[in-house]
Amino acid sequence: METNALDVELDEELQAMRHAVRTFVRKELEPWAREIDRQGEIPEELFDVMQKNGYCGMRLPTEYGGAGLGLFQYCIALEEFSRLHRAFTIAANYSSGMTPMAISRHGTAMQKEKYLRGFAAGKLKSGFALTEPEGGSDPAGMRTRAERRGEGWVLNGRKHFISGGHVADVIMVMAITDAEKRARGGITAFLVERGTPGFAVTRVDTTIATDAIKLAELTFEDCYLPPEAVVGEVGQGFKVAMRSLNDGRMSVSCSCVGAAESLLEMAIEHVKVRKTFGKLLAERQAIQWMLADSAMDIAAARALAYDTLRRIQAGKDIGSAGSMCKLFCSEMVGRVVDRAVQIHGGMGVIRGFPVERFYRDVRHYRVGEGASEIQRIVIARDLLRGVKITD
Ligand SMILES: Cc1cc2nc3c(=O)[nH]c(=O)nc-3n(C[C@H](O)[C@H](O)[C@H](O)COP(=O)(O)OP(=O)(O)OC[C@H]3O[C@@H](n4cnc5c(N)ncnc54)[C@H](O)[C@@H]3O)c2cc1C
């Protein structure tokens, strides 16, 4: 059953994209969702399935084996993936997320040849390392530094909360290269490969979410990097990271919409079969209001996200609209999942039921890629400067 609370119009290309991904999810991914929960990991074989069906390197240029999709198309794919299981969006980001796109945008021909082909072939996974203990919401407060040694660099420091850092083959690490300039020209992006001497994964954390989502602590001790490890220009790493995070916010927004849509469907199915006091829950006004509120929330979130993606697609400067989307969509799915759990009663909190897993999985969205408070700060800053946020 599809609720389609508001069928926000998509052009033919995007409709075809949604249809193709939805079919792939139903035919191929459903058994993998169970396997992911059973193993508490994203199985390696899943990447073969994704690759064979064209879902590795979705956003990468076709000349490197990618599918050449735009951000809007990619977000539609993530929306469909997240209807089933959040882990599929993580798997997609390994080959099409922030680091692959940063290499695609700012990398040298050699970096593209080496890494993009590997991502598109499903052979390489990426990580993105900005956050560290002294630099979370305020990444410019980072302490990880890279100092010149001959032609190359020596990296020292520690990053934490890095999604998939324990399995990534190559990680884009942001480090201070000019302590005076910091975010204004003093941070550089480096590619660090797994196995590089001086680089170690020093802790792996599981979280409130499904076990397959793991966050790693990465430690760098006199880790030598050749000059070819720099992504973009020396000193421009903060801009590289922020550009990547802009895309990340839209990916998160659509992932939230997909999860919320799935939750509403589950709630509707449940109220049509569950009777209390001799009547179906569907007949109770208190329950109907929760369904209506969720449908309205989803419709508003989707409209905001698609409108912003359309403006990005048209090459417009969206200012802080990405922050608005990420904030609204991540808080929206929090409300929708809470109602879905409530509607399911005791079943809603039993381990192993999908609603319960979604409840834990979506909580991350209000923290990762800039917490809600930080998005509000960004939006308010634009408002106070007189920047127009929406058309
Ligand atoms: C699931 C998940 C995946 C992640 N993956 C990655 C990754 O792959 N790579 C990476 O680099 N990082 C990653 N992160 C880290 C994430 O970006 C940070 O957790 C986030 O930016 C918040 O930083 P912090 O945890 O240090 O919290 P803090 O900065 O300590 O903030 C704590 C709280 O205070 C609030 N706050 C902070 N400053 C202000 C202020 N000025 N005014 C009001 N409130 C404020 C915040 O909004 C937050 O609610 C991930 C995090 C999660 C949860």
PDB file of C-alpha atoms in Angstrom, residues 128 131 159-163 203 205 215-217:
ATOM      1  CA  PHE A 128      34.279  11.335   5.708  1.00  0.00           C
ATOM      2  CA  THR A 131      34.212  15.584  13.607  1.00  0.00           C
ATOM      3  CA  LYS A 159      38.526  11.949  14.722  1.00  0.00           C
ATOM      4  CA  HIS A 160      35.425  10.328  16.143  1.00  0.00           C
ATOM      5  CA  PHE A 161      31.826   9.408  15.250  1.00  0.00           C
ATOM      6  CA  ILE A 162      32.930   8.574  11.688  1.00  0.00           C
ATOM      7  CA  SER A 163      30.224   6.558   9.882  1.00  0.00           C
ATOM      8  CA  ARG A 203      37.422   2.294  18.613  1.00  0.00           C
ATOM      9  CA  ASP A 205      30.897   2.295  18.595  1.00  0.00           C
ATOM     10  CA  LEU A 215      30.763   4.988  14.195  1.00  0.00           C
ATOM     11  CA  ALA A 216      34.553   4.779  14.392  1.00  0.00           C
ATOM     12  CA  GLU A 217      37.281   6.641  16.187  1.00  0.00           C
TER      13      GLU A 217
END
